[in-house]
Short mmCIF file of C-alpha atoms and ligand atoms in Angstrom, two decimals:
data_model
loop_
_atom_site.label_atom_id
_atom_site.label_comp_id
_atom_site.label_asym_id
_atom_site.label_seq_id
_atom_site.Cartn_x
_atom_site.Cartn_y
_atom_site.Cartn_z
CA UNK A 463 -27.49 88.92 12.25
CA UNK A 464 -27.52 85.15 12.46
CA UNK A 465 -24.28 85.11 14.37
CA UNK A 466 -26.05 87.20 17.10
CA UNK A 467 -29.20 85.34 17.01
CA UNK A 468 -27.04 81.66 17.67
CA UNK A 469 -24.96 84.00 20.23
CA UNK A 470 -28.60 84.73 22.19
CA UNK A 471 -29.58 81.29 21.42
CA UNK A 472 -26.28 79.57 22.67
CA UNK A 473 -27.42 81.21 26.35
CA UNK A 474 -30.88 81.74 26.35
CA UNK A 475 -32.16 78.27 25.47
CA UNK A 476 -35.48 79.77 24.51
CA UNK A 477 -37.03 79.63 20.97
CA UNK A 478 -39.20 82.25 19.46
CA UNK A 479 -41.59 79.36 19.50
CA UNK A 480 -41.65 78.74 23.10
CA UNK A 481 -42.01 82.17 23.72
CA UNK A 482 -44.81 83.07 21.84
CA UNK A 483 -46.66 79.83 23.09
CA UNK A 484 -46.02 81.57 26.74
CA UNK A 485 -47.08 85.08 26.25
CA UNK A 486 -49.90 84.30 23.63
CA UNK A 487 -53.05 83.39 26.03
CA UNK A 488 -56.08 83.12 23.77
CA UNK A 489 -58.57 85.87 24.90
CA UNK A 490 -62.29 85.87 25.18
CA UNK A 491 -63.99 88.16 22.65
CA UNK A 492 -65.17 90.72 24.76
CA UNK A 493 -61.49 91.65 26.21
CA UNK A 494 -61.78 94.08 22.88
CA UNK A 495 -63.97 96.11 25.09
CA UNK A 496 -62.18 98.70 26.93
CA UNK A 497 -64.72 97.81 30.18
CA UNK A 498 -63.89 94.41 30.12
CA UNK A 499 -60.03 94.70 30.08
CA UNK A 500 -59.70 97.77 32.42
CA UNK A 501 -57.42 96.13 34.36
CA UNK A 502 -54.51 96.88 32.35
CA UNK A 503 -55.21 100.68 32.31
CA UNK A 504 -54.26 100.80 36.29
CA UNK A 505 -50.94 98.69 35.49
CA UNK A 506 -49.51 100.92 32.96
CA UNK A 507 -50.41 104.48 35.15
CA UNK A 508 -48.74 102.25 37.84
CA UNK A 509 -45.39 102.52 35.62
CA UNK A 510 -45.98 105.92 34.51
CA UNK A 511 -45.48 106.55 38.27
CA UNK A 512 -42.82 104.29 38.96
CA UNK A 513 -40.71 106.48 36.27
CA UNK A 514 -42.05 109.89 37.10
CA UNK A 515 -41.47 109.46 40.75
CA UNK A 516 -37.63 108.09 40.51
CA UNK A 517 -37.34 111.94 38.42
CA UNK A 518 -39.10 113.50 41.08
CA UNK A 519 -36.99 111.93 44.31
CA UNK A 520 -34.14 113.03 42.68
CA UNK A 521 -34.62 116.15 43.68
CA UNK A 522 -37.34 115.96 46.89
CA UNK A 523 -36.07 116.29 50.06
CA UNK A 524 -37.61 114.97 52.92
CA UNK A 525 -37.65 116.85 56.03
CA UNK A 526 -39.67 119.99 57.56
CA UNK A 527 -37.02 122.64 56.50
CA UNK A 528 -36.51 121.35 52.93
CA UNK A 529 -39.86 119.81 51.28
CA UNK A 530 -41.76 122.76 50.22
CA UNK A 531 -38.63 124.84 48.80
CA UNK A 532 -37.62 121.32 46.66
CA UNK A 533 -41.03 120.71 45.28
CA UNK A 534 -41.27 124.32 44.71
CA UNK A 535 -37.76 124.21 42.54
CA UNK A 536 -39.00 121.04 40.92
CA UNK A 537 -42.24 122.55 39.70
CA UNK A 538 -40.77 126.14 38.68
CA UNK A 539 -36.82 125.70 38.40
CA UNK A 540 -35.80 121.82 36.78
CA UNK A 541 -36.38 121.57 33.62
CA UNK A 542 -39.54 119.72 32.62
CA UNK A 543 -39.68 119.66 36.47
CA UNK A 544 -43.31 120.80 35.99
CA UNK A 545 -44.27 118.39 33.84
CA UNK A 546 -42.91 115.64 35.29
CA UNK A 547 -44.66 116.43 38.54
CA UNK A 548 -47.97 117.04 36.33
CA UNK A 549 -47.42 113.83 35.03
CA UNK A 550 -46.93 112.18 38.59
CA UNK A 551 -50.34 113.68 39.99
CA UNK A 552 -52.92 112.89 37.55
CA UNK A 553 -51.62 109.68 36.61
CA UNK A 554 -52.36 109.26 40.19
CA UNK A 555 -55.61 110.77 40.09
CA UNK A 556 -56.64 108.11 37.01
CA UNK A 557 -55.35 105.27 38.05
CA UNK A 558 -57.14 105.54 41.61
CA UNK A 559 -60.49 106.19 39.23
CA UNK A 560 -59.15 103.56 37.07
CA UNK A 561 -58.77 100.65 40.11
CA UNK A 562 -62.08 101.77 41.74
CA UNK A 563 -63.82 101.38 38.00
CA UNK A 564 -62.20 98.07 37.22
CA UNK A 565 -63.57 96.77 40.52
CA UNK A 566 -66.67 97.89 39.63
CA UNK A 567 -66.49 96.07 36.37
CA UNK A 568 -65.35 93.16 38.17
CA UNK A 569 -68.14 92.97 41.02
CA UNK A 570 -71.18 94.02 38.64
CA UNK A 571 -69.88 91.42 36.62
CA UNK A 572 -69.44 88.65 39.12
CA UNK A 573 -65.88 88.07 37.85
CA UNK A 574 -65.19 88.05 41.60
CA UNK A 575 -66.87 84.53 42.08
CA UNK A 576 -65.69 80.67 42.75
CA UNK A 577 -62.59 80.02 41.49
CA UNK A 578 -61.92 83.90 41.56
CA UNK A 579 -61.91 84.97 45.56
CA UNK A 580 -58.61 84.66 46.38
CA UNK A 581 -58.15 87.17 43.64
CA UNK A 582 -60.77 89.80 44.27
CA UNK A 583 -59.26 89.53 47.82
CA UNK A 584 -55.51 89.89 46.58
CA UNK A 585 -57.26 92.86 44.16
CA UNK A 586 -58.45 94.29 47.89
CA UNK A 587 -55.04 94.52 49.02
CA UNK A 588 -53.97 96.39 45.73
CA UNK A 589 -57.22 98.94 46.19
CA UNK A 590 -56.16 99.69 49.84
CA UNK A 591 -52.43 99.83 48.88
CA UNK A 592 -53.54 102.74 45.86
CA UNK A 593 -55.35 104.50 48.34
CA UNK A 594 -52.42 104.69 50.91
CA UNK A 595 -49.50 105.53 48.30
CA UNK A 596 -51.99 108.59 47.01
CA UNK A 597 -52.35 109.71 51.06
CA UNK A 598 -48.74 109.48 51.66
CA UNK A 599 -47.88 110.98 48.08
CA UNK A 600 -49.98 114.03 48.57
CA UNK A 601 -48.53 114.33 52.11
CA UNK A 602 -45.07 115.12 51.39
CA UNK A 603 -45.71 118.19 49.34
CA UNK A 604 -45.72 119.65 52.87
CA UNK A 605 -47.83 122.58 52.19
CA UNK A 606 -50.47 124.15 54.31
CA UNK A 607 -53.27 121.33 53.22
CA UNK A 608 -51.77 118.35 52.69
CA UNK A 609 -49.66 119.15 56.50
CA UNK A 610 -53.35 119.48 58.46
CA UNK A 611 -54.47 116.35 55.92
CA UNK A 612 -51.84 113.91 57.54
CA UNK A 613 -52.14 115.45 61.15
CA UNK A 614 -55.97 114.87 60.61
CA UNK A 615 -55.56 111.14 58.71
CA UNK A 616 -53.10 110.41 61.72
CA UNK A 617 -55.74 111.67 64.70
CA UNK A 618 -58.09 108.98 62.80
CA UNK A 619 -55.99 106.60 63.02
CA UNK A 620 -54.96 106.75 67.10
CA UNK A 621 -58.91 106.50 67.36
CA UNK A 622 -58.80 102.48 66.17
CA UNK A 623 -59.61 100.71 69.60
CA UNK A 624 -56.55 98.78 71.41
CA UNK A 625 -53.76 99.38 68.28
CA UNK A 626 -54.55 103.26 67.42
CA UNK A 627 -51.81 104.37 69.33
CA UNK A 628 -49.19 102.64 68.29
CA UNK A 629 -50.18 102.74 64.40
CA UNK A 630 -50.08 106.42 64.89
CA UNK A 631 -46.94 106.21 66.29
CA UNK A 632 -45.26 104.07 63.49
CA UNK A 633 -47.17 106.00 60.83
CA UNK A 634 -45.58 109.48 62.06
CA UNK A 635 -42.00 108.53 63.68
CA UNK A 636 -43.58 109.42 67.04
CA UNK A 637 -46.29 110.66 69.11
CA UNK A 638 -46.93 113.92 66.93
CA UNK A 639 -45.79 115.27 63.49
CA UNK A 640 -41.59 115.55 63.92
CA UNK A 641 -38.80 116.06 62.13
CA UNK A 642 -38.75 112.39 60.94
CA UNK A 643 -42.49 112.09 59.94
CA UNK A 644 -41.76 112.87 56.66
CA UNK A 645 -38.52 110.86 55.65
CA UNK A 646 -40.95 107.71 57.06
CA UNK A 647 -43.69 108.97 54.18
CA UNK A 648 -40.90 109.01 51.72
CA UNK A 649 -39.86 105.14 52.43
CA UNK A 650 -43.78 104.58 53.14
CA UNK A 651 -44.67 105.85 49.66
CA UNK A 652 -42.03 105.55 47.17
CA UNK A 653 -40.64 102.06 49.05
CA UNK A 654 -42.62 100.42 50.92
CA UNK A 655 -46.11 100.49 49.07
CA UNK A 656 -44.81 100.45 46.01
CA UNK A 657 -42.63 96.63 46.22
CA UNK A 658 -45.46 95.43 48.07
CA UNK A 659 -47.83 96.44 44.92
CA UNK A 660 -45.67 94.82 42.58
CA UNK A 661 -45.80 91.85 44.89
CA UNK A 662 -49.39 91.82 44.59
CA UNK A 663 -49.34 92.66 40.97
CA UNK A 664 -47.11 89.51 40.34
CA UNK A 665 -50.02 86.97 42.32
CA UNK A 666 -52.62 89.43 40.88
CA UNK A 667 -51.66 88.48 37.28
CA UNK A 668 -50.65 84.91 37.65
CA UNK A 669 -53.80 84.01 38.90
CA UNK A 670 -55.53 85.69 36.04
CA UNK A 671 -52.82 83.35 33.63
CA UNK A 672 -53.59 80.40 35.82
CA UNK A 673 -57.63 80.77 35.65
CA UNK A 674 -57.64 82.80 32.87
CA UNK A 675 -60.59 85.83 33.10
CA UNK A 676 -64.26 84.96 32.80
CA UNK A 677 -65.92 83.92 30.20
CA UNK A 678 -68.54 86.20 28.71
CA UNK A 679 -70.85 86.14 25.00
CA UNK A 680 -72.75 88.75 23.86
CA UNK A 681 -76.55 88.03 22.46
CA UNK A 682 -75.21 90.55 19.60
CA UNK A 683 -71.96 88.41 18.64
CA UNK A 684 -72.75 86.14 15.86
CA UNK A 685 -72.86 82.34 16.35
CA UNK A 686 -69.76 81.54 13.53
CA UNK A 687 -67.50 84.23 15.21
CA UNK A 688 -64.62 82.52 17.03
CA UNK A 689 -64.53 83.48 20.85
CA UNK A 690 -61.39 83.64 21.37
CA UNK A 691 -58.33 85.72 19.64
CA UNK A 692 -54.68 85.90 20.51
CA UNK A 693 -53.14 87.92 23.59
CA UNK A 694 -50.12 88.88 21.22
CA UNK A 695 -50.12 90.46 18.64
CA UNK A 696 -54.45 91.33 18.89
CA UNK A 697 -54.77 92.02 22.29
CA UNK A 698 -51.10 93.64 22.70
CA UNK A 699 -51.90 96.07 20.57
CA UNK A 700 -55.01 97.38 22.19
CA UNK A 701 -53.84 97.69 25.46
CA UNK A 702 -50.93 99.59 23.29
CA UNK A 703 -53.78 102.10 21.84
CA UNK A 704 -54.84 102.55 25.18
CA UNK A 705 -52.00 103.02 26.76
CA UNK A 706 -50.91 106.09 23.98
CA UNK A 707 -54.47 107.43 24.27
CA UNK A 708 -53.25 108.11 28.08
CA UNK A 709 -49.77 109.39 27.40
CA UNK A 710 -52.14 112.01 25.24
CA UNK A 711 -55.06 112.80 27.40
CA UNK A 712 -51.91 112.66 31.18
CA UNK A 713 -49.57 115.02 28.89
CA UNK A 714 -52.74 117.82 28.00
CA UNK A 715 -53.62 117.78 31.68
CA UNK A 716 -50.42 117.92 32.64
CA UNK A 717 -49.77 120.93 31.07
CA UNK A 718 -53.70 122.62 30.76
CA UNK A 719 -54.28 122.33 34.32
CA UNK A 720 -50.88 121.81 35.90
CA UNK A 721 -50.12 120.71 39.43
CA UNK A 722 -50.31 123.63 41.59
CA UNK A 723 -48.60 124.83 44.90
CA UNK A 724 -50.40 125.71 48.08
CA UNK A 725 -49.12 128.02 51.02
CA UNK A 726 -46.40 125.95 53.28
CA UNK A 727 -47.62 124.06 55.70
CA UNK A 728 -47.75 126.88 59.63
CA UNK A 729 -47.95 123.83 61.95
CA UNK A 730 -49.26 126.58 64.17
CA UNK A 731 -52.55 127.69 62.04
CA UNK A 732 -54.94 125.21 61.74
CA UNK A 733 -56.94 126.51 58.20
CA UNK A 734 -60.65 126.66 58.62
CA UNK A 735 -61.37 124.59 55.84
CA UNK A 736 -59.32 120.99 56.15
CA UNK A 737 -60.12 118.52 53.23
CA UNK A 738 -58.16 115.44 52.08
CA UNK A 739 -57.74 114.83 48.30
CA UNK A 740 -60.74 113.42 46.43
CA UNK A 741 -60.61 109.77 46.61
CA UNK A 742 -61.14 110.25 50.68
CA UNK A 743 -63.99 112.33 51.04
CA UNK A 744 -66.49 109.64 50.95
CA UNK A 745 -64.70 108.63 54.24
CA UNK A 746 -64.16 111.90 55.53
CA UNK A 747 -68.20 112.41 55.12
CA UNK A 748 -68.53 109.16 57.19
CA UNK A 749 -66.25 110.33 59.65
CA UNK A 750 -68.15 113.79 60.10
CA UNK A 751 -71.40 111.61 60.22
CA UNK A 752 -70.77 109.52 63.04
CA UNK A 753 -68.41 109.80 65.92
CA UNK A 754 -64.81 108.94 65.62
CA UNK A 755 -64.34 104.71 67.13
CA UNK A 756 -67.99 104.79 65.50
CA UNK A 757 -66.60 105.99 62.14
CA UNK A 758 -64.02 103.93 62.20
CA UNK A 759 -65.48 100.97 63.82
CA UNK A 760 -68.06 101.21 60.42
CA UNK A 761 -65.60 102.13 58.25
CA UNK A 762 -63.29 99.06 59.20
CA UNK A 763 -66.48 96.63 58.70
CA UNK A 764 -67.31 98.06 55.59
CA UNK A 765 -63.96 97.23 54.61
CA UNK A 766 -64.09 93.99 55.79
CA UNK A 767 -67.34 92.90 54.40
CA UNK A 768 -65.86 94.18 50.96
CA UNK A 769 -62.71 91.84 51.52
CA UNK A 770 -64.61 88.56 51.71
CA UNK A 771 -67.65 89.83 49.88
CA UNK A 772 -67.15 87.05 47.42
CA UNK A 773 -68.11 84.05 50.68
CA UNK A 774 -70.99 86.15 51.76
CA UNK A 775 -72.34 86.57 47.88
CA UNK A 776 -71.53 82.74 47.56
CA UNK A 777 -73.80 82.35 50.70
CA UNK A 778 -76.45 84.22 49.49
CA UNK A 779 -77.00 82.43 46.36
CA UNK A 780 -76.95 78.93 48.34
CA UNK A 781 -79.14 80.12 50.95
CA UNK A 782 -81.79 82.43 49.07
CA UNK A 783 -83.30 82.90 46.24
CA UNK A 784 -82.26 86.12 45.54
CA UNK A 785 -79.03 85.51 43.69
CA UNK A 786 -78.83 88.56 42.15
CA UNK A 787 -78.88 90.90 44.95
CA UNK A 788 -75.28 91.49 44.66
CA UNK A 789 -76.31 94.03 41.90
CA UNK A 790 -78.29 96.12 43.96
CA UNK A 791 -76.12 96.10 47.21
CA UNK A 792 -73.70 97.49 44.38
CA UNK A 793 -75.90 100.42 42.66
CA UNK A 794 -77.38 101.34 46.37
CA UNK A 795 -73.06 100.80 47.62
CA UNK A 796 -72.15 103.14 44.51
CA UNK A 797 -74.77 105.26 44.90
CA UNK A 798 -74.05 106.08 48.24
CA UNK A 799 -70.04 106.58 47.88
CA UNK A 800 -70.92 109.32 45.09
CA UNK A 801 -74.26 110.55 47.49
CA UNK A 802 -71.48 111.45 49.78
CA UNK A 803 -68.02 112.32 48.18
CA UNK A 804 -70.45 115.09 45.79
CA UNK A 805 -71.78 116.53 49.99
CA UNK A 806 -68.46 116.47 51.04
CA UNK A 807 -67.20 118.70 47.65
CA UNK A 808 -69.95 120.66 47.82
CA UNK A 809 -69.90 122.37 51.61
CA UNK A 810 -67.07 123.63 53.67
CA UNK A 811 -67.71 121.86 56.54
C1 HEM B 2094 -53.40 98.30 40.77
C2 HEM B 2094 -54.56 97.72 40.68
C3 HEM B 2094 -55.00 96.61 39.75
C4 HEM B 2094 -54.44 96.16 38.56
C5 HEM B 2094 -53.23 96.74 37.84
C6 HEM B 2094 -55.24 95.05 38.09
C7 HEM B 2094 -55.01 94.35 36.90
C8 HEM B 2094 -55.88 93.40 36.36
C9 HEM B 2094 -55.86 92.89 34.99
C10 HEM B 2094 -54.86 93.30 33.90
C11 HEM B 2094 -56.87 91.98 34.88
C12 HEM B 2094 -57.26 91.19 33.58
C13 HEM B 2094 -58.68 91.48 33.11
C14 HEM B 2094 -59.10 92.93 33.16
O1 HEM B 2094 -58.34 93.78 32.65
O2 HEM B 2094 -60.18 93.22 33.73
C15 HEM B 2094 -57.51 91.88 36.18
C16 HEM B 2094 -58.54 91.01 36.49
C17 HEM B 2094 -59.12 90.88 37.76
N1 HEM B 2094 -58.98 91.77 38.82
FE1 HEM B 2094 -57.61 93.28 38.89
N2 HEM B 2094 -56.24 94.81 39.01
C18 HEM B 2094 -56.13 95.75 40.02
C19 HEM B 2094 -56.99 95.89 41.11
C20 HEM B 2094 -58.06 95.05 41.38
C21 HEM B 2094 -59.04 95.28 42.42
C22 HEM B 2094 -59.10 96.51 43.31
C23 HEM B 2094 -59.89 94.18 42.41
C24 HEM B 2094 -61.07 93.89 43.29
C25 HEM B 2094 -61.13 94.11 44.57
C26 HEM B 2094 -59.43 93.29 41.35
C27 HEM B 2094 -59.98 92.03 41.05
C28 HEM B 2094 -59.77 91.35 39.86
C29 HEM B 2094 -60.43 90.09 39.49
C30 HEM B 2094 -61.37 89.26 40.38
C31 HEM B 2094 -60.02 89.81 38.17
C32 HEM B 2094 -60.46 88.63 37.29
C33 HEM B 2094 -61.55 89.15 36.38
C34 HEM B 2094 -62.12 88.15 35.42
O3 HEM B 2094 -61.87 86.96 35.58
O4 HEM B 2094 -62.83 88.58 34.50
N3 HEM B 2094 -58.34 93.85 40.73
N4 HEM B 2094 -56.89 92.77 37.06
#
């Protein structure tokens, strides 16, 4: 044993010492509560997918004649095929609810604040970046739905004054759905987005080691209790609880209410009913509210706004005295997303 310990040692001049001085951040106290630290619930779905889709794109292929009939042998033909895909769509389905509630932690909290904007815009990028990988994802199952869902997300986007057209045509391989529009979702979603979100992870996480999170005591912690306790072994361990609790609660869906399989997409029969997957319905609702460069005119300044909301709330508290309003732009903000994603699940039209 101490032969290959000296071995490691002789070319990996790195103590045990060193390393534990590098990986164990002291934590504020109220990291123990699963709000406060939901951060790392999104990261480890993120690898549950990473895994579960290198299984899956094994055996997808992407193209027109051959999309449906793969995803149809993975779910009832390869073995644990099902489950695998289960696995794949409700991890996706949490970790989207996961990133929009650890925003939400983040903003109520004012985590987002001076020194903190270049991450909340950086955590921005990883939102949108979600959001896109779950539109592509549910795209390439090519049936009925999720075909009229990408024809419909792509006549959206030619509507974006000056640069529609041409993001439409880069987004589909040409000016409508084609043989190659698929294929470019397949590099889109299991390529491109993907790197770039582990890019963003990587500045995402070394700013949070650089500033290290926000400080926060609770009126009900007593006085004498330290505020701080060690990333590794204390905090290591939680996020390890966590992370089983999930394997648990992704496996019973997985297999209670598995991923199912629509008709195949008849690029000649528009359905009656077309609805993208959850997450976009409080758009889609927008969308069906105003008219289309209207919609998406709003939609883009909404987006904006939310990208440098942490200047304008900085603003706000110089400039007024109401330095709290952020909260209530947020309830009236959240109140309205779930106002209109529960009328868009609710009617057919
Ligand atoms: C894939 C998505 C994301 C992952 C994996 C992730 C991961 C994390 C982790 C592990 C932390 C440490 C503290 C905690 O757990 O709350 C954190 C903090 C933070 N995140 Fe994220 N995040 C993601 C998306 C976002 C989004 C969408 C935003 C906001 C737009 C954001 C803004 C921030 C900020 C400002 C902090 C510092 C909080 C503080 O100082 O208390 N993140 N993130």
């Amino acid at each position: 044993m101490g032969f290959i310990t000296q071995w490691i040692r002789d070319r990996l001049p790195i103590s045990g010492d060193q390393l534990r001085e590098w990986t164990n951040e002291p934590v504020p106290n109220h990291l123990k509560r699963w709000w406060f630290c939901l951060g790392g619930t999104p990261a480890y779905l993120f690898v549950v997918q990473i895994a579960t889709g290198i299984l899956l794109a094994f055996y997808y292929k992407p193209a027109p004649t051959t999309a449906y009939e793969s995803i149809r042998y993975i779910t009832d033909e390869a073995r644990f095929g099902w489950y695998i895909r289960g696995l794949h769509k409700w991890a996706a389905t949490l970790m989207i609810a996961a990133v929009i509630l650890h925003q939400m932690r983040v903003y109520f909290t004012g985590a987002y604040r001076k020194p903190r904007e270049i991450n909340w815009m950086v955590g921005m990028c990883l939102l949108l970046c979600t959001l896109l990988t779950g539109f592509t994802g549910y795209s390439l199952v090519y049936e009925q739905l999720s075909y009229w869902g990408a024809t419909v997300g792509a006549n959206i986007t030619d509507t974006v004054p000056v640069i529609g057209g041409f993001l439409k045509e880069m987004l589909l391989g040409g000016e409508a759905y084609n043989d190659r529009t698929l294929s470019r979702f397949f590099i889109i979603h299991g390529a491109v987005l993907p790197v770039a979100m582990i890019a963003l992870l990587v500045v995402h996480i070394t700013l949070i080691r650089l500033q290290g999170v926000t400080e926060f005591r609770f009126s009900d912690e007593p006085e004498d209790q330290p505020d701080h306790f060690n990333f590794f072994p204390d905090h290591f361990y939680t996020e390890l609880i966590i992370g089983l609790i999930l394997m648990i609660l992704l496996s019973a869906l997985a297999t209670i209410l598995p991923a199912q399989l629509g008709p195949p997409a008849d690029p000649l029969t528009t359905p009656e009913i077309i609805k993208p997957e959850w997450f976009f319905y409080v758009a889609f609702r927008w969308l069906k509210l105003f008219s289309g460069t209207v919609a998406v005119l709003t939609t883009g300044l909404i987006v904006f706004v939310m990208f440098v909301w942490p200047f304008i709330d900085a603003w706000f508290r110089r400039r007024t005295r109401a330095s709290e309003a952020s909260v209530w732009i947020g309830i009236a903000a959240v109140l309205l997303i779930i106002g209109l994603t529960v009328w868009e699940a609710a009617v057919a039209h």
